[in-house]
Coordinates of C-alpha atoms and ligand atoms in Angstrom, one line a residue:
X1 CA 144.8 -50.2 150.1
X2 CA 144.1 -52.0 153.0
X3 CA 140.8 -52.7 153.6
X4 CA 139.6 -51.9 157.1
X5 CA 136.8 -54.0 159.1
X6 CA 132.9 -52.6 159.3
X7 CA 130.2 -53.6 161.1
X8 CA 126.5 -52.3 161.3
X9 CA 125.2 -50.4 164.0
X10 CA 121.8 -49.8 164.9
X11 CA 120.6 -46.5 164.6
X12 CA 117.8 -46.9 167.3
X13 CA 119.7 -49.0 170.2
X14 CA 123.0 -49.1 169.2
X15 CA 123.4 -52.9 168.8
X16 CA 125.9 -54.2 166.4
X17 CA 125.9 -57.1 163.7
X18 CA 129.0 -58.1 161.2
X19 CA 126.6 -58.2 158.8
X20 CA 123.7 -55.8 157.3
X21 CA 120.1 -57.4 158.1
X22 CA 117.1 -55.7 157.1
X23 CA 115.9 -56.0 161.1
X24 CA 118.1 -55.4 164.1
X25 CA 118.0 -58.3 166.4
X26 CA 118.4 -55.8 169.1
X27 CA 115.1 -54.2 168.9
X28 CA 113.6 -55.7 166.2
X29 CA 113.4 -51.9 164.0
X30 CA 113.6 -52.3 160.5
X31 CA 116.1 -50.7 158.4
X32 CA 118.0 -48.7 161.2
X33 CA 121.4 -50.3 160.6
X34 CA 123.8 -48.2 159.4
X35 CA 127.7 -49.1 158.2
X36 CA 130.3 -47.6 160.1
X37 CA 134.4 -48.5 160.4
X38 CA 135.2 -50.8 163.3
X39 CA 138.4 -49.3 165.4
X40 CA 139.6 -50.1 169.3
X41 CA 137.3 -48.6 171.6
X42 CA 137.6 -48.3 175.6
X43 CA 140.7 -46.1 178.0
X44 CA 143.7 -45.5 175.9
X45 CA 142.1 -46.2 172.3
X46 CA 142.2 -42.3 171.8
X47 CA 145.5 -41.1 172.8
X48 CA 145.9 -37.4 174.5
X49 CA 147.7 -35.0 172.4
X50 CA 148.4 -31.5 172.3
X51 CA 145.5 -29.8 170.5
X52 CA 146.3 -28.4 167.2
X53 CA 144.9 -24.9 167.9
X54 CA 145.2 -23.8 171.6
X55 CA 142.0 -23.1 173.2
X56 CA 141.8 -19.2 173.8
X57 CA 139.6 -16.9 175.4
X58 CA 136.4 -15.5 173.5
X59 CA 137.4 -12.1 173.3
X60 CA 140.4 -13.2 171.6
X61 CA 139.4 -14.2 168.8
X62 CA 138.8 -12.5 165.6
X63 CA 135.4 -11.3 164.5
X64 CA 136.2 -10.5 161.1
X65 CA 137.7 -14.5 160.1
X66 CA 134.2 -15.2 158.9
X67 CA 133.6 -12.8 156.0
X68 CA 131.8 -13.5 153.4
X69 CA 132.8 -13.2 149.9
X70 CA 129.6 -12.7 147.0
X71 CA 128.9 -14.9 144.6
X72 CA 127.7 -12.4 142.2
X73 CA 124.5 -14.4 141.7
X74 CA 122.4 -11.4 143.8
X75 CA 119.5 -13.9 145.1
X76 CA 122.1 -16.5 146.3
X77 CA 123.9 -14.1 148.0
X78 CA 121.0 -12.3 149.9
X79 CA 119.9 -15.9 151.3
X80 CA 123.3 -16.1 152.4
X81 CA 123.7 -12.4 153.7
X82 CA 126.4 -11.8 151.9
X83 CA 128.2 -14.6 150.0
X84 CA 130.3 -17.8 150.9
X85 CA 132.1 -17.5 153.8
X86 CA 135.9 -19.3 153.0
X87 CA 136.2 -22.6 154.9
X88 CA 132.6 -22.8 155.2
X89 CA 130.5 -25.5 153.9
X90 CA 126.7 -25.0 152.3
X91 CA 124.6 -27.9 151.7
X92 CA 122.1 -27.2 148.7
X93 CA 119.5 -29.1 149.0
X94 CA 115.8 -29.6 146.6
X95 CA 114.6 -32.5 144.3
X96 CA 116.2 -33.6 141.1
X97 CA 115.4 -31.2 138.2
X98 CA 114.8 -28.1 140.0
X99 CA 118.0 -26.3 139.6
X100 CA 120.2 -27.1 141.7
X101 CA 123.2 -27.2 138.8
X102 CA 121.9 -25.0 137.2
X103 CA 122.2 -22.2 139.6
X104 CA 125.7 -23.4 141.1
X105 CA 127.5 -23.5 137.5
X106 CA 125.9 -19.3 137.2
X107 CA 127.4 -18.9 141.1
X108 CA 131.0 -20.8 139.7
X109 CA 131.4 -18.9 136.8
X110 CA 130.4 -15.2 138.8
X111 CA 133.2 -16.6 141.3
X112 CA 135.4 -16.9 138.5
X113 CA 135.0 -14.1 136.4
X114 CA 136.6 -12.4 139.8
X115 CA 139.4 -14.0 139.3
X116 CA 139.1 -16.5 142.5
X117 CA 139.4 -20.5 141.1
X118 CA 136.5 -22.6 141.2
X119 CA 136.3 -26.3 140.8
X120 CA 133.3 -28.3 139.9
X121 CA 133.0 -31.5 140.6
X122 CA 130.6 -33.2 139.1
X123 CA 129.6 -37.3 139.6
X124 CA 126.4 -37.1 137.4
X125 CA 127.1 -35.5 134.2
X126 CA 130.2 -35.6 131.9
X127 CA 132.5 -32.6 131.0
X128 CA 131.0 -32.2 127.9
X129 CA 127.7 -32.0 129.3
X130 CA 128.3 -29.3 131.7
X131 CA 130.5 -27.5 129.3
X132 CA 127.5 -27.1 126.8
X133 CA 125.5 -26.1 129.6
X134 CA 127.8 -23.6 130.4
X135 CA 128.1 -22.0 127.1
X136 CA 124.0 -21.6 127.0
X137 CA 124.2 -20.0 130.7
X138 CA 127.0 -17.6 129.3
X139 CA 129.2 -19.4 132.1
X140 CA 132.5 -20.3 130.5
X141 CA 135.2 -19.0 132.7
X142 CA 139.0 -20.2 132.3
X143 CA 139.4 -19.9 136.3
X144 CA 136.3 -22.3 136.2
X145 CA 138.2 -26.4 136.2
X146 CA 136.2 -29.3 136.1
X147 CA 136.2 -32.7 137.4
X148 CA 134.0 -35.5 136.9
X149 CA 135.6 -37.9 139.8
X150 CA 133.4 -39.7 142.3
X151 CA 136.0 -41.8 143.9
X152 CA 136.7 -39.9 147.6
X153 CA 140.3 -40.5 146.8
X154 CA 140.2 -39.2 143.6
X155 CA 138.3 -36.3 144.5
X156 CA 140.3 -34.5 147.3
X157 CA 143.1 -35.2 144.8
X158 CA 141.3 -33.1 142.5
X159 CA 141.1 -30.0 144.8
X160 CA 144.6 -30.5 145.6
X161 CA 145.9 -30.0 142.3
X162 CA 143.7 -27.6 141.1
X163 CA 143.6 -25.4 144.7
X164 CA 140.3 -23.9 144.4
X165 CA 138.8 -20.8 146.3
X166 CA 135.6 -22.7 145.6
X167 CA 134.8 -26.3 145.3
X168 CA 131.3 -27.2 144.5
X169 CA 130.2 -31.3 144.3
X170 CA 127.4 -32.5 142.6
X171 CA 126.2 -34.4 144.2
X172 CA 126.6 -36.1 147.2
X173 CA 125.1 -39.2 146.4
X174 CA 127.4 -39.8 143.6
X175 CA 130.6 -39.8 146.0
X176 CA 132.0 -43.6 147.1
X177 CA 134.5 -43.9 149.4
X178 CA 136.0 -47.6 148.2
X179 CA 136.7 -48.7 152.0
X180 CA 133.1 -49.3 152.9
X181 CA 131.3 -51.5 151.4
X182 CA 127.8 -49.6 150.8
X183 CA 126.8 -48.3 147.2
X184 CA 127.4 -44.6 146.4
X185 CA 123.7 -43.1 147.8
X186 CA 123.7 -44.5 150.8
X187 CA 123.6 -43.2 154.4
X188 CA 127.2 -44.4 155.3
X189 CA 128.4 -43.4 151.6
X190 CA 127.0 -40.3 152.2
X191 CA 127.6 -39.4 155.6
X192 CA 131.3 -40.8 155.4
X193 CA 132.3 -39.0 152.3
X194 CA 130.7 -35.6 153.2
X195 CA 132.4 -35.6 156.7
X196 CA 135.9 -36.2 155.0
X197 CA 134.8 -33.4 152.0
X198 CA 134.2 -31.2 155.2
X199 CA 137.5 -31.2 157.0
X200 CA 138.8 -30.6 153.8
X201 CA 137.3 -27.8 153.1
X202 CA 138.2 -26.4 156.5
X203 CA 142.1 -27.6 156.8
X204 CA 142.1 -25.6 152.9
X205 CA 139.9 -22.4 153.9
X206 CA 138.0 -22.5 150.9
X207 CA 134.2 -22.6 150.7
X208 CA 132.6 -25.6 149.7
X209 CA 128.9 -26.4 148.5
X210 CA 127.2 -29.6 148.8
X211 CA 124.8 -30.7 146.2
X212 CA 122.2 -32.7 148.0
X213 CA 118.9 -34.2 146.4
X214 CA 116.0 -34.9 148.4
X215 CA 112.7 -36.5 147.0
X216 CA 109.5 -35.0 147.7
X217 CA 108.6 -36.2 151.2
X218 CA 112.1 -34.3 152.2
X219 CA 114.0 -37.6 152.9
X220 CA 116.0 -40.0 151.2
X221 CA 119.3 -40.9 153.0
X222 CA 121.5 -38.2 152.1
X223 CA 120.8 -34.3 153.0
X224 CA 119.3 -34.9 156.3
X225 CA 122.4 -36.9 158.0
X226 CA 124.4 -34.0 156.8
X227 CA 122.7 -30.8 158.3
X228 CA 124.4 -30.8 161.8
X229 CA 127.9 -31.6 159.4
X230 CA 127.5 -28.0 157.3
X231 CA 127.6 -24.9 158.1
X232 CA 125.1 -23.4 156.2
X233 CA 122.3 -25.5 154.7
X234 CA 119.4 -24.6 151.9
X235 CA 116.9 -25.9 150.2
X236 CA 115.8 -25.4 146.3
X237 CA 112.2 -25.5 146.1
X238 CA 109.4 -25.1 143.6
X239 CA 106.7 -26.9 141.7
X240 CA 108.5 -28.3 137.9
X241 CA 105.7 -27.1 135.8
X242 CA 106.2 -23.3 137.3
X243 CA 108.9 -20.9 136.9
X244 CA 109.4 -20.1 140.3
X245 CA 112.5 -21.1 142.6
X246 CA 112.4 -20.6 146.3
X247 CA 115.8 -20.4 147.9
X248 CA 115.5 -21.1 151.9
X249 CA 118.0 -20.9 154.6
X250 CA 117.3 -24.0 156.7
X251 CA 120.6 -23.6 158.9
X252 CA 122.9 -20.4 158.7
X253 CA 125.9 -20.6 161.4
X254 CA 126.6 -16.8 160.0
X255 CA 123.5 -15.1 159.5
X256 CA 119.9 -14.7 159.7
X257 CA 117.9 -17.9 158.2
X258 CA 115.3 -15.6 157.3
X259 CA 116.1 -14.6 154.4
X260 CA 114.5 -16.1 151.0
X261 CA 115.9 -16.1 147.2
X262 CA 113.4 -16.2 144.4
X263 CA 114.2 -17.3 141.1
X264 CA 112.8 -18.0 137.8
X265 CA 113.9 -20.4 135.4
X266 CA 114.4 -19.4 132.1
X267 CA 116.3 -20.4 128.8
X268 CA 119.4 -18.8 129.9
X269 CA 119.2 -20.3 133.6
X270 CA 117.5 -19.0 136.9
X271 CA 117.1 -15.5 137.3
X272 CA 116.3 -13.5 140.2
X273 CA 113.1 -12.2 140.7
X274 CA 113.5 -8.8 142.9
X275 CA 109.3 -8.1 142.2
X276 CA 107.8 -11.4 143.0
X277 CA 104.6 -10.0 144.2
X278 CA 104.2 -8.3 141.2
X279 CA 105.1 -11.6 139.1
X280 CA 102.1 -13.8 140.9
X281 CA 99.7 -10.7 140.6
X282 CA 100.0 -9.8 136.9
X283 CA 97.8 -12.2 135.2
X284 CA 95.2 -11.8 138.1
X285 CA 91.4 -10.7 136.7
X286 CA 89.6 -8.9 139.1
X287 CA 85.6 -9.5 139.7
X288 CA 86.2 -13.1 139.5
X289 CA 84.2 -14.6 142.8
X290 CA 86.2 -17.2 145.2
X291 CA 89.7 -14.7 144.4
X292 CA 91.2 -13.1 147.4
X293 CA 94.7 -11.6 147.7
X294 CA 96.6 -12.7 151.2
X295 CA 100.2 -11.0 152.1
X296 CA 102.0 -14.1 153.3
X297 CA 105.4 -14.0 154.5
X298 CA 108.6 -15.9 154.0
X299 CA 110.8 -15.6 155.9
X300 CA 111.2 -12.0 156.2
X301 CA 110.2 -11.7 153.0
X302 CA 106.2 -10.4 152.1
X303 CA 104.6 -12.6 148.9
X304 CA 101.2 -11.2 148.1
X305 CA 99.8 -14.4 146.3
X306 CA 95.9 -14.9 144.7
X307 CA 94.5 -17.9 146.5
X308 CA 91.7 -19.0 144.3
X309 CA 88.5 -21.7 145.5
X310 CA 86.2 -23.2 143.2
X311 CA 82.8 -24.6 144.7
X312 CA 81.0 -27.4 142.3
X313 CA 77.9 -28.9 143.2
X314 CA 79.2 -32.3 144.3
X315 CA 77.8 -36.1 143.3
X316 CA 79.9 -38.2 145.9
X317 CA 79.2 -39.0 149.0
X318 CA 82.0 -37.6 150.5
X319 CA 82.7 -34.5 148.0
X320 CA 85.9 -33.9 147.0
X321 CA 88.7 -31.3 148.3
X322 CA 91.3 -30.7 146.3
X323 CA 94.0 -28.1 147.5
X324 CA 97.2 -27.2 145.2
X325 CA 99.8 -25.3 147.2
X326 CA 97.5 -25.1 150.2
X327 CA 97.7 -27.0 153.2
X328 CA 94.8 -30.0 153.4
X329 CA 94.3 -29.4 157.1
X330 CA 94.0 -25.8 156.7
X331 CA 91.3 -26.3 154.1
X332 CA 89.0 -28.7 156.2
X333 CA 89.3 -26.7 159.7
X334 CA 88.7 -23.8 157.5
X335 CA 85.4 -25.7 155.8
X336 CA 84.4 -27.0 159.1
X337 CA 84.5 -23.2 160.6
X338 CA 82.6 -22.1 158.0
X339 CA 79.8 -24.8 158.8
X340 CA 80.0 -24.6 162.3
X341 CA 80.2 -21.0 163.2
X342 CA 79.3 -18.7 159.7
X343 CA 76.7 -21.3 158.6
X344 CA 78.0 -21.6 155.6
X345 CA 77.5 -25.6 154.2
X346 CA 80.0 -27.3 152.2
X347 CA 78.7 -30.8 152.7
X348 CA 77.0 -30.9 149.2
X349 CA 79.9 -29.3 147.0
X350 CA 83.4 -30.2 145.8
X351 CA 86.1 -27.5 146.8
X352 CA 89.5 -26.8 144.7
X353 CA 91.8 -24.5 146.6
X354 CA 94.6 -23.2 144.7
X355 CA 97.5 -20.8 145.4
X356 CA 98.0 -19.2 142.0
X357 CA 102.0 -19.4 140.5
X358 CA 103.2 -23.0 141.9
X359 CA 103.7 -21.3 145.7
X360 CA 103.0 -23.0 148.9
X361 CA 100.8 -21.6 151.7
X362 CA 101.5 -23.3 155.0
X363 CA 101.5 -20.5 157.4
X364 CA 98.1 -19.3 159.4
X365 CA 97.8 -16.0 158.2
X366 CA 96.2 -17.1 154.9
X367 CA 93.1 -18.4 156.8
X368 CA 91.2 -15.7 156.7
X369 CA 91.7 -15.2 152.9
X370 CA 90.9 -18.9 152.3
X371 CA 87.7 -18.6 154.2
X372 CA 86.3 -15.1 152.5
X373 CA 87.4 -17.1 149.1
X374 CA 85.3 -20.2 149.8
X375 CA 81.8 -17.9 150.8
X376 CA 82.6 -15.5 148.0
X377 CA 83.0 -18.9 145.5
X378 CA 79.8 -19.9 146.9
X379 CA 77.5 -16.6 147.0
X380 CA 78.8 -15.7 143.7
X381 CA 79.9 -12.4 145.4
X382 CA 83.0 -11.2 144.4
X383 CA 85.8 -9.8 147.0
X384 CA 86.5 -6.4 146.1
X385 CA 89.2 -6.2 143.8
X386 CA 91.5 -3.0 146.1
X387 CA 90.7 -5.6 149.5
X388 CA 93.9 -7.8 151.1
X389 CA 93.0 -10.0 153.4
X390 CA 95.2 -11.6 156.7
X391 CA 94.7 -13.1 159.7
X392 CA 94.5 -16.8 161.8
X393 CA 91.3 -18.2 162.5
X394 CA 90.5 -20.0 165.5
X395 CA 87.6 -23.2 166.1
X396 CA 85.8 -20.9 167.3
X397 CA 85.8 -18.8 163.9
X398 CA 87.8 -16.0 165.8
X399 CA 90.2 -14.1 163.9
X400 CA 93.7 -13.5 165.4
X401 CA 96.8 -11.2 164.1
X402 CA 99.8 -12.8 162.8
X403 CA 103.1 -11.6 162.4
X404 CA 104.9 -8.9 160.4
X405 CA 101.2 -7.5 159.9
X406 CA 103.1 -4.1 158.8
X407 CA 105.6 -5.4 156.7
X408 CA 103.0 -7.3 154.5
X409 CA 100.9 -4.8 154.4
X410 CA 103.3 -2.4 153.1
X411 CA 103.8 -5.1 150.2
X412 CA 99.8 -4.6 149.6
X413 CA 100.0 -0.7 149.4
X414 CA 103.0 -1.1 147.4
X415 CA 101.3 -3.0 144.6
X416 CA 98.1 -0.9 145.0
X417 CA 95.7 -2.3 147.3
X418 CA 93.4 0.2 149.5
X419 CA 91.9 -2.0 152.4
X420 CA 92.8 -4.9 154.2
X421 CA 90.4 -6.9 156.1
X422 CA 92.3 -7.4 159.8
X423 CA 92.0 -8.8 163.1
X424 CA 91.1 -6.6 166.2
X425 CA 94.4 -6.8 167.6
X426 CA 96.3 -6.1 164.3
X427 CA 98.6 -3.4 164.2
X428 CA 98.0 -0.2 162.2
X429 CA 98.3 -0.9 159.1
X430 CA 100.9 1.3 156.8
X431 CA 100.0 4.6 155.0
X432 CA 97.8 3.9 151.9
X433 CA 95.8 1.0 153.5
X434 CA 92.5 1.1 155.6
X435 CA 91.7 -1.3 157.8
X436 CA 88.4 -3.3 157.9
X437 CA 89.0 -4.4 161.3
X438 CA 87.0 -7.4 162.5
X439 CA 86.6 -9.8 165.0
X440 CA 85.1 -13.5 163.9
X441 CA 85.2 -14.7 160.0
X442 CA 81.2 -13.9 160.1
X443 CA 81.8 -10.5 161.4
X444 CA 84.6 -10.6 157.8
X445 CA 82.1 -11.7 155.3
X446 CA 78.9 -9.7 156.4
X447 CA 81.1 -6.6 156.6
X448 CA 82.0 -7.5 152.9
X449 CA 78.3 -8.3 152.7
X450 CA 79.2 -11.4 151.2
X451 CA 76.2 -13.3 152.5
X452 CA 73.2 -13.8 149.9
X453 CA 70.6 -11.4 149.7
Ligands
TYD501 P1 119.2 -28.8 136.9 O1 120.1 -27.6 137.3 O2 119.9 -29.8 136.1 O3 118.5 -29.4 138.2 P2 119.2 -30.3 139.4 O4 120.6 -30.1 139.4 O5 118.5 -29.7 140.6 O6 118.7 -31.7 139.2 O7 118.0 -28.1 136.1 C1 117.1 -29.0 135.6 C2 116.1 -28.3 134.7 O8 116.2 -27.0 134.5 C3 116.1 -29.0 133.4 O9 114.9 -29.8 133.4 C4 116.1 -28.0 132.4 C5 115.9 -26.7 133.1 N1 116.7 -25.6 132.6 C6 116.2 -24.5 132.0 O10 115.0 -24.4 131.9 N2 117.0 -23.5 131.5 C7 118.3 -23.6 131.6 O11 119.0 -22.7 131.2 C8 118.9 -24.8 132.2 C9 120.4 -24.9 132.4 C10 118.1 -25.7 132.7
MG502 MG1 122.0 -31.6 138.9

């Protein structure tokens, strides 16, 4: 095959070299050149042709072209309100070893057991592999083929002989298209293979999904070029040493993105987790001080998670604060409120924050909970065990509502809680709940005379 000329374009400027340089001579940024295929540029390069599909007027076209079809793995398919739409393409995104092929081999074999054909491709395991994973996952399908092609060519050769309904790859940083130049992994690898994998996947109609791994800090050059590429992109989350799998909708061009899957991985795979509130709560002991329960949401979706804080008089000179599955910020704002405005004083003491079963806690609303936690670990006082507790809290150490204050509250009567501790402005609060209703964190903890006697 005929090899065809590349250059390397800066990402930043735009400035071209024949070569790849760890610095653009343009504008001196490092590591922002990126292969790409060189090709006539300028009036007439790009001739004018009739377009393949005529343009036609909105009302025209057909509403029900984009149904999607289930998957059969129930969590997958609320995330994706419905299923896989054909022609579409999903990008699956999360860190290696969390279950990305794990739950895509359950999805292929529900697809097949329907009798539509699936094809997995698969550049990082052999057939062998993935068949004895298969067996343990109850997964072995005959409508299921495998391929274990990374070559581009190769690859799109394998869909057309086998003429799947579903084509999964895994992953996309195993694919190498052998006209550039780059190693398989890398941005133009990546980007250049997907792109082609995509207008396959459309010219065919069948759905696609994208295996993607991203490291920690959410980079590495791979998922993130391809997001405006897809259709539909999620992310696979969840702390290793934990069970739980969180399933998000980053990017959904045919549905809500606020859904959220939950999973929990097991010996025979990752299985949904309809009760996930209950999951986080049972183990919970009541009377312990520094425990409060906060209703988070994700997504649409109400969590009721334990955040736990544990006060230690402190020998450093700047103490320590350690926070697992809560934000850092959160924690010191929160600390500095409580010195500032409730008089409580941290400066002395080592705080570990901790959101109990591997969740994270970004959002707001939890910073009332983490602030009643902290006094409580201090004072010894424990927070009732029948009290929720949600709301923002501003420099000023006053509280403010945050959204879906019903929906997670209905999520606390559910699982048996009486009271919630709530902003002013909050909303009623469901049947089954009374509200404490306060203004300032101070006015929170001497309400649940918290303070020491
Ligand atoms: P995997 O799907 O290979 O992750 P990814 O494709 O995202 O890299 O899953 C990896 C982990 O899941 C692996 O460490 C073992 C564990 N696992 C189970 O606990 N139970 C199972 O049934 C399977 C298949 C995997
Ligand atoms: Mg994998």
């Amino acid at each position: 095959m005929a090899r065809t000329k590349t250059l390397y374009r800066c990402n930043e400027c735009g400035a071209t070299e024949p070569k790849w340089t760890g610095r653009c001579m343009g504008c001196e940024a490092w590591g922002t050149l990126i292969e790409e295929v060189d090709g006539p540029v300028g009036p007439g390069a790009v001739p004018i042709l009739a377009p393949t599909t005529a343009p036609i007027q909105i009302s025209d076209v057909d509403p029900t072209e984009f149904t999607p079809r289930a998957t059969g793995v129930a969590e997958l398919d609320r995330v994706l309100g419905g299923g896989l739409v054909p022609g579409s393409v999903t990008l699956l995104g999360g860190e290696p070893g969390i279950g990305k092929s794990t739950v895509l081999l359950q999805a292929a074999a529900e697809v097949a057991a329907t009798g539509r054909k699936v094809l997995y491709l698969s550049g990082e395991e052999s057939a062998q592999q993935i068949r004895l994973r298969a067996e343990r996952l109850g997964a072995l399908h005959p409508m299921l083929w495998l391929a274990t092609e990374i070559a581009l060519p190769q690859v799109l050769g394998a869909i057309a002989s086998v003429e799947p309904d579903l084509v999964i790859v895994d992953s996309v940083q195993t694919l190498l298209n052998p006209d550039l130049a780059s190693t398989p992994g890398s941005v133009a690898q990546v980007r250049d293979c997907s792109h082609r994998l995509v207008q396959e996947a459309k010219r065919r109609g069948c759905a696609m999904v994208l295996v993607g791994h991203v490291t920690k800090d959410g980079s590495l050059a791979g998922p993130r070029v391809l997001e405006h590429m897809v259709d539909t992109v999620l992310s696979f989350e969840g702390d290793r040493h934990h069970a739980l799998r969180l399933l998000r909708v980053v990017k959904h061009r045919f549905g809500s993105t606020q859904e959220l899957g939950l999973f929990e991985m097991t010996e025979k795979g990752l299985a949904g987790v309809p009760d996930a509130s209950g999951m986080f709560l049972a183990d919970r002991r009541l009377g312990i001080p520094g425990s409060v329960v906060v209703p988070t949401i994700e997504g649409a979706r109400p969590l009721l998670v334990e955040l736990q804080i544990l006060t230690t008089p402190s020998t450093l000179p700047s103490p320590r604060r350690s926070a697992q599955g809560i934000d850092n910020g959160r924690l010191a704002l929160l600390l500095a409120v409580l010195q500032q405005r409730v008089g409580v004083q941290t400066g002395q003491v080592d705080v570990y924050a901790l959101a109990v079963g591997g969740v994270k806690i970004v959002e707001p609303g939890a910073d009332l909970a983490l602030g009643l936690a902290v006094v409580s670990s201090l004072t010894g006082k424990p927070v009732p065990a029948d009290v929720v507790a949600c709301g923002e809290v501003g420099l000023g150490g006053e509280l403010r509502q945050v959204a879906h204050t019903p929906r997670r509250l209905a999520e606390a009567a559910r699982l048996g809680f009486k009271r919630a501790v709530l902003p002013f402005s909050a909303p009623a609060p469901p049947p089954g709940i009374v509200a404490i209703r306060v203004g300032t964190l101070i006015d929170a903890v001497e309400r649940l005379q918290m303070l020491p006697n």
